C-alpha positions as a printed NumPy array, in Angstrom:
array([[ -6.794, -20.198,   2.714],
       [ -9.459, -17.471,   2.816],
       [-11.356, -16.536,  -0.326],
       [ -9.801, -14.059,  -2.764],
       [-11.534, -10.657,  -2.721],
       [ -9.148,  -8.76 ,  -5.03 ],
       [ -7.296, -10.282,  -7.956],
       [ -4.856,  -8.098,  -9.912],
       [ -3.35 ,  -9.416, -13.145],
       [ -0.633,  -7.676, -15.171],
       [ -1.7  ,  -4.163, -14.17 ],
       [  0.137,  -1.535, -16.213],
       [  0.188,   2.26 , -16.052],
       [  2.289,   4.215, -18.553],
       [  2.209,   8.019, -18.612],
       [  2.987,   9.77 , -21.916],
       [  5.961,  12.139, -22.127],
       [  4.869,  15.089, -24.25 ],
       [  7.323,  17.636, -25.65 ],
       [  7.347,  20.572, -28.048],
       [  4.712,  23.097, -28.976],
       [  2.467,  20.409, -30.442],
       [  2.808,  18.284, -27.296],
       [  3.785,  15.176, -29.193],
       [  4.299,  11.958, -27.278],
       [  8.013,  11.158, -27.345],
       [  8.131,   8.423, -24.738],
       [  6.433,   6.782, -21.789],
       [  6.99 ,   6.764, -18.034],
       [  6.443,   3.155, -16.993],
       [  5.158,   3.833, -13.493],
       [  3.588,   0.386, -13.028],
       [  4.603,  -2.277, -15.508],
       [  2.844,  -5.594, -15.006],
       [  1.908,  -6.209, -11.359],
       [ -0.083,  -9.289, -10.313],
       [ -1.258, -10.459,  -6.887],
       [ -4.227, -11.799,  -4.922],
       [ -5.695, -10.284,  -1.762],
       [ -7.56 , -12.657,   0.546],
       [-10.451, -11.869,   2.851],
       [ -9.29 , -10.437,   6.184],
       [ -5.572, -10.328,   5.319],
       [ -3.104,  -7.464,   5.037],
       [ -0.876,  -7.304,   1.973],
       [  1.98 ,  -4.872,   2.498],
       [  3.492,  -3.148,  -0.547],
       [  6.923,  -1.663,   0.117],
       [  9.587,   0.028,  -1.977],
       [ 11.575,   3.198,  -2.577],
       [  9.926,   6.489,  -3.5  ],
       [  9.033,   6.465,  -7.187],
       [  8.741,   2.682,  -7.504],
       [  5.047,   2.92 ,  -8.447],
       [  3.39 ,   1.713,  -5.252],
       [  1.09 ,   4.739,  -4.789],
       [  0.11 ,   4.662,  -8.471],
       [ -0.747,   0.991,  -7.98 ],
       [ -2.9  ,   1.871,  -4.969],
       [ -4.839,   4.464,  -6.938],
       [ -5.436,   1.983,  -9.769],
       [ -6.846,  -0.508,  -7.259],
       [ -9.527,   2.112,  -6.578],
       [ -9.693,   3.062, -10.26 ],
       [ -8.806,   6.626,  -9.363],
       [ -6.22 ,   6.127, -12.112],
       [ -7.243,   4.386, -15.328],
       [ -4.863,   1.531, -16.2  ],
       [ -3.03 ,   1.285, -19.493],
       [ -3.77 ,  -2.437, -19.461],
       [ -4.427,  -5.329, -17.123],
       [ -7.411,  -6.645, -15.19 ],
       [ -8.681,  -6.211, -11.652],
       [-11.319,  -8.57 , -10.293],
       [-13.173,  -7.575,  -7.133],
       [-15.396, -10.364,  -5.833],
       [-15.421, -11.794,  -9.341],
       [-16.364,  -8.498, -11.028],
       [-13.942,  -6.86 , -13.492],
       [-13.572,  -3.335, -12.092],
       [-11.921,  -1.999, -15.228],
       [-14.934,  -2.983, -17.347],
       [-17.495,  -1.131, -15.195],
       [-19.321,   2.087, -16.038],
       [-19.108,   5.149, -13.777],
       [-22.41 ,   4.306, -12.075],
       [-21.381,   0.684, -11.571],
       [-18.062,   1.823, -10.075],
       [-19.939,   4.011,  -7.614],
       [-21.709,   0.922,  -6.308],
       [-18.474,  -1.08 ,  -6.2  ],
       [-16.727,   1.609,  -4.159],
       [-19.006,   0.836,  -1.253],
       [-16.878,  -2.257,  -0.758],
       [-13.443,  -0.85 ,  -1.571],
       [-12.297,   2.403,   0.037],
       [ -9.031,   4.307,   0.454],
       [ -7.161,   6.141,   3.218],
       [ -4.771,   8.757,   1.855],
       [ -1.249,   9.589,   2.952],
       [ -1.457,  13.168,   4.182],
       [ -4.093,  13.872,   6.861],
       [ -3.424,  17.601,   6.443],
       [ -4.55 ,  17.77 ,   2.794],
       [ -6.987,  14.847,   2.459],
       [ -9.613,  16.51 ,   4.686],
       [-11.624,  19.528,   3.519],
       [-10.741,  22.36 ,   5.952],
       [-14.109,  24.04 ,   5.346],
       [-16.13 ,  21.042,   6.501],
       [-16.776,  19.808,  10.017],
       [-15.692,  16.341,  11.078],
       [-19.336,  15.301,  11.012],
       [-19.669,  16.4  ,   7.382],
       [-16.392,  14.711,   6.377],
       [-17.128,  11.351,   7.984],
       [-20.774,  11.501,   6.877],
       [-19.982,  12.396,   3.256],
       [-20.137,   8.742,   2.057],
       [-23.761,   8.663,   3.234],
       [-24.568,  11.593,   0.926],
       [-23.201,   9.58 ,  -2.018],
       [-24.899,   6.362,  -0.862],
       [-28.049,   7.64 ,   0.895],
       [-29.558,   4.171,   1.265],
       [-26.828,   2.998,   3.673],
       [-27.998,   5.061,   6.668],
       [-31.333,   6.925,   6.943],
       [-30.895,  10.692,   7.058],
       [-32.273,  10.977,  10.578],
       [-29.755,   8.409,  11.832],
       [-26.597,   9.786,  10.221],
       [-25.445,  11.984,  13.087],
       [-25.598,   9.06 ,  15.482],
       [-23.775,   6.797,  13.022],
       [-21.01 ,   9.387,  12.547],
       [-20.592,   9.649,  16.316],
       [-20.367,   5.857,  16.516],
       [-17.63 ,   5.891,  13.866],
       [-15.688,   8.594,  15.714],
       [-15.89 ,   6.556,  18.893],
       [-14.785,   3.435,  16.988],
       [-11.544,   5.127,  15.866],
       [-10.812,   6.55 ,  19.32 ],
       [-12.092,  10.114,  18.944],
       [-14.555,  11.988,  21.149],
       [-18.031,  11.772,  19.528],
       [-18.83 ,  15.171,  21.027],
       [-16.244,  16.756,  18.699],
       [-18.451,  16.118,  15.671],
       [-18.838,  19.859,  14.962],
       [-15.126,  20.669,  15.093],
       [-12.977,  21.382,  12.023],
       [ -9.832,  19.515,  10.886],
       [ -7.437,  22.257,  12.019],
       [ -8.581,  21.669,  15.607],
       [ -7.117,  18.149,  15.591],
       [ -3.57 ,  16.775,  15.667],
       [ -2.081,  14.858,  12.749],
       [ -2.806,  11.489,  14.316],
       [ -6.382,  12.505,  15.081],
       [ -6.871,  13.713,  11.52 ],
       [ -5.741,  10.364,  10.18 ],
       [ -8.26 ,   8.687,  12.486],
       [-10.913,  10.908,  10.893],
       [ -9.769,   9.697,   7.475],
       [ -9.993,   6.093,   8.653],
       [-13.491,   6.702,  10.048],
       [-14.551,   8.041,   6.645],
       [-12.939,   5.023,   4.971],
       [-14.87 ,   2.458,   7.023],
       [-18.202,   4.35 ,   7.026],
       [-19.742,   2.152,   4.303],
       [-18.512,  -1.121,   5.855],
       [-16.132,  -1.945,   2.989],
       [-14.494,  -5.316,   2.441],
       [-11.171,  -3.811,   1.298],
       [ -9.31 ,  -0.712,   2.477],
       [ -6.446,   0.655,   0.38 ],
       [ -4.022,   2.396,   2.736],
       [ -1.658,   4.692,   0.804],
       [  1.177,   5.432,   3.246],
       [ -1.349,   6.261,   5.994],
       [  1.237,   6.828,   8.746],
       [  4.255,   8.262,   6.893],
       [  3.364,  11.875,   7.8  ],
       [  3.061,  11.067,  11.534],
       [  5.512,  10.888,  14.437],
       [  6.781,   7.396,  15.268],
       [  4.795,   7.062,  18.506],
       [  1.622,   8.203,  16.749],
       [  2.338,   5.813,  13.857],
       [  2.24 ,   2.89 ,  16.289],
       [ -1.087,   4.043,  17.753],
       [ -2.688,   4.36 ,  14.306],
       [ -1.334,   0.987,  13.141],
       [ -2.641,  -0.667,  16.316],
       [ -6.032,   0.953,  15.671],
       [ -6.064,  -0.435,  12.134],
       [ -5.29 ,  -3.929,  13.412],
       [ -8.129,  -3.617,  15.928],
       [-10.582,  -2.502,  13.228],
       [ -9.476,  -5.363,  10.995],
       [-10.249,  -7.881,  13.721],
       [-13.624,  -6.309,  14.502],
       [-14.811,  -5.605,  10.958],
       [-13.107,  -8.352,   8.938],
       [-11.36 ,  -5.862,   6.645],
       [ -8.717,  -6.754,   4.069],
       [ -5.918,  -4.169,   3.696],
       [ -3.525,  -3.276,   0.923],
       [ -1.021,  -1.373,   3.071],
       [  1.395,   0.758,   1.035],
       [  4.46 ,   2.174,   2.791],
       [  8.197,   2.697,   2.509],
       [  8.901,   2.008,   6.201],
       [  9.925,  -1.642,   6.472],
       [  9.243,  -1.9  ,  10.207],
       [  5.671,  -0.583,   9.852],
       [  4.945,  -2.982,   6.996],
       [  6.329,  -5.932,   8.926],
       [  4.256,  -5.1  ,  12.   ],
       [  0.909,  -5.062,  10.209],
       [  1.29 ,  -7.36 ,   7.182],
       [  0.464, -11.032,   6.625],
       [  2.188, -11.019,   3.238],
       [  4.635,  -8.523,   1.731],
       [  5.303,  -7.44 ,  -1.842],
       [  8.543,  -5.579,  -2.607],
       [  8.374,  -3.231,  -5.602],
       [ 11.258,  -1.967,  -7.704],
       [ 10.878,   0.301, -10.717],
       [  7.24 ,  -0.543, -11.424],
       [  7.43 ,  -4.297, -10.843],
       [  7.17 ,  -6.737,  -7.951],
       [ 10.624,  -8.06 ,  -7.1  ],
       [  9.484, -10.387,  -4.312],
       [  6.186, -11.523,  -2.815],
       [  5.63 , -13.865,   0.099],
       [  4.646, -14.436,   3.707],
       [  5.876, -11.628,   5.96 ],
       [  8.126, -13.856,   8.053],
       [  9.756, -15.492,   5.029],
       [ 10.432, -12.228,   3.183],
       [ 11.893, -10.539,   6.263],
       [ 13.995, -13.405,   7.631],
       [ 15.002, -15.244,   4.421],
       [ 14.678, -12.848,   1.459],
       [ 15.666, -14.307,  -1.912],
       [ 15.856, -11.214,  -4.144],
       [ 19.071,  -9.133,  -3.949],
       [ 17.074,  -5.894,  -3.794],
       [ 15.069,  -7.079,  -0.784],
       [ 18.279,  -8.244,   0.876],
       [ 19.811,  -4.8  ,   0.343],
       [ 16.729,  -3.033,   1.714],
       [ 16.68 ,  -5.143,   4.869],
       [ 20.408,  -4.731,   5.424],
       [ 19.855,  -0.966,   5.616],
       [ 17.306,  -1.171,   8.469],
       [ 18.918,   0.304,  11.637],
       [ 19.787,  -2.232,  14.338],
       [ 19.102,  -0.707,  17.784],
       [ 20.744,  -3.56 ,  19.698],
       [ 24.511,  -2.837,  19.86 ],
       [ 25.23 ,  -6.537,  20.36 ],
       [ 23.614,  -7.406,  17.027],
       [ 24.747,  -4.321,  15.154],
       [ 28.061,  -5.739,  13.97 ],
       [ 26.691,  -9.175,  13.102],
       [ 24.68 ,  -8.192,  10.037],
       [ 26.33 ,  -7.648,   6.694],
       [ 25.451,  -4.28 ,   5.188],
       [ 24.807,  -4.298,   1.442],
       [ 25.593,  -0.963,  -0.183],
       [ 24.069,  -0.574,  -3.628],
       [ 26.051,   1.373,  -6.206],
       [ 24.574,   3.718,  -8.749],
       [ 21.242,   5.514,  -8.925],
       [ 17.797,   4.076,  -9.517],
       [ 17.221,   4.089, -13.303],
       [ 14.515,   6.304, -14.758],
       [ 11.089,   4.668, -15.211],
       [ 11.027,   6.462, -18.572],
       [ 13.99 ,   4.371, -19.69 ],
       [ 14.186,   1.216, -17.568],
       [ 17.01 ,  -1.264, -18.175],
       [ 16.433,  -4.256, -20.424],
       [ 16.21 ,  -7.692, -18.856],
       [ 16.085,  -7.539, -15.065],
       [ 15.444,  -3.97 , -13.992],
       [ 17.714,  -4.349, -10.985],
       [ 20.766,  -5.645, -12.871],
       [ 22.443,  -2.211, -13.092],
       [ 22.827,  -2.167,  -9.276],
       [ 23.028,  -5.895,  -8.524],
       [ 26.217,  -7.644,  -7.377],
       [ 24.905, -10.959,  -8.729],
       [ 24.207,  -9.707, -12.256],
       [ 25.418, -11.785, -15.199],
       [ 24.978, -11.525, -18.966],
       [ 21.636, -13.311, -18.77 ],
       [ 20.263, -10.59 , -16.489],
       [ 20.817,  -7.855, -19.088],
       [ 18.722,  -9.549, -21.772],
       [ 16.235, -11.912, -20.109],
       [ 13.607, -10.532, -17.75 ],
       [ 13.02 , -12.884, -14.795],
       [  9.438, -13.839, -13.999],
       [  7.918, -13.749, -10.52 ],
       [  8.182, -17.458,  -9.734],
       [  8.568, -19.695,  -6.687],
       [ 12.174, -19.694,  -5.536],
       [ 14.011, -20.531,  -2.34 ],
       [ 16.059, -23.186,  -0.605],
       [ 13.38 , -25.739,   0.224],
       [ 13.04 , -24.316,   3.737],
       [ 11.577, -20.943,   2.825],
       [ 10.082, -20.649,  -0.664],
       [  8.103, -17.749,  -2.075],
       [  7.761, -15.685,  -5.259],
       [ 10.861, -13.853,  -6.441],
       [ 11.862, -12.225,  -9.745],
       [ 15.562, -13.097,  -9.913],
       [ 17.474, -15.583, -12.083],
       [ 19.88 , -16.232,  -9.235],
       [ 17.521, -16.004,  -6.254],
       [ 19.018, -17.429,  -3.104],
       [ 17.6  , -17.342,   0.425],
       [ 19.731, -15.259,   2.735],
       [ 19.203, -15.233,   6.497],
       [ 18.822, -11.762,   7.992],
       [ 19.784, -10.837,  11.563],
       [ 16.57 ,  -9.964,  13.393],
       [ 16.027,  -6.317,  14.298],
       [ 13.547,  -4.546,  16.536],
       [ 10.259,  -4.006,  14.74 ],
       [  7.453,  -1.572,  15.409],
       [  5.694,  -3.881,  17.832],
       [  8.516,  -3.399,  20.326],
       [  7.683,   0.261,  20.876],
       [  4.011,   0.423,  20.033],
       [  2.965,   0.819,  23.656]])
């Protein structure tokens, strides 16, 4: 097993709910409520879940763009949450982020050369000033863009090309970890595949470790070594990609996978579809015990009062971490994943 580069322990982010003229705090939105995981050198950890489950907030806390309510985050043995602003600036050389929307994450008033070269202004010792233009052109070429377009502006590029610009900016300082916050969700499916393939290529060439956040199960499966499934601010399941996708143990993961479209008409009728009843509870007032028990067909009295820990569960054949009192491996009919149409 490769060395651990990022170690998250019980990360929590609660936002205050303020009401009235005096803006008194009357409650808390529990966006992220105790998430723990390790990220190993050169691996991709996929984080998947419904909108509002806290995965993007988690991604921003991994960069310390959001201050945590509690918890610890070790990067190469250094506690990121204990660092000063100047120390964090140095740490961010090794941990960078690619944002979701390539239309808003790039400054429309700056050229591509200025955008990709901006990290060198913050860290001037990385590349000498006289060599920055050449380095920016090398980065553009590395992500599949024409180096001669260095003086163009973001509006002159397509969505997929803009995301490549964002990736070029993200890898400019040769980081060890890249946080990818839904980097392909705003793109067409064919372009998604091209960008994901590019990211896999860069990972092989540069030895990057990714935290890849997305809600598209097929994209996450295509790129990830391990997968974490989030529900209402917590990890419901965490394990090797193949185990989570073919033998999920948590009822929520099983329901998610049963909803993935099956393109093969021969297989379409062979997979049981799990239809969840009820709405996702509010993170401002999550259920007691297991947070999924209000929508779970396996729920019993124990689930309403006792919160299950993320522990090793399975059937002896496939075992991985799952937060369910009644976790049981359930085989899933294979479906076409992104690799089948990536070109």
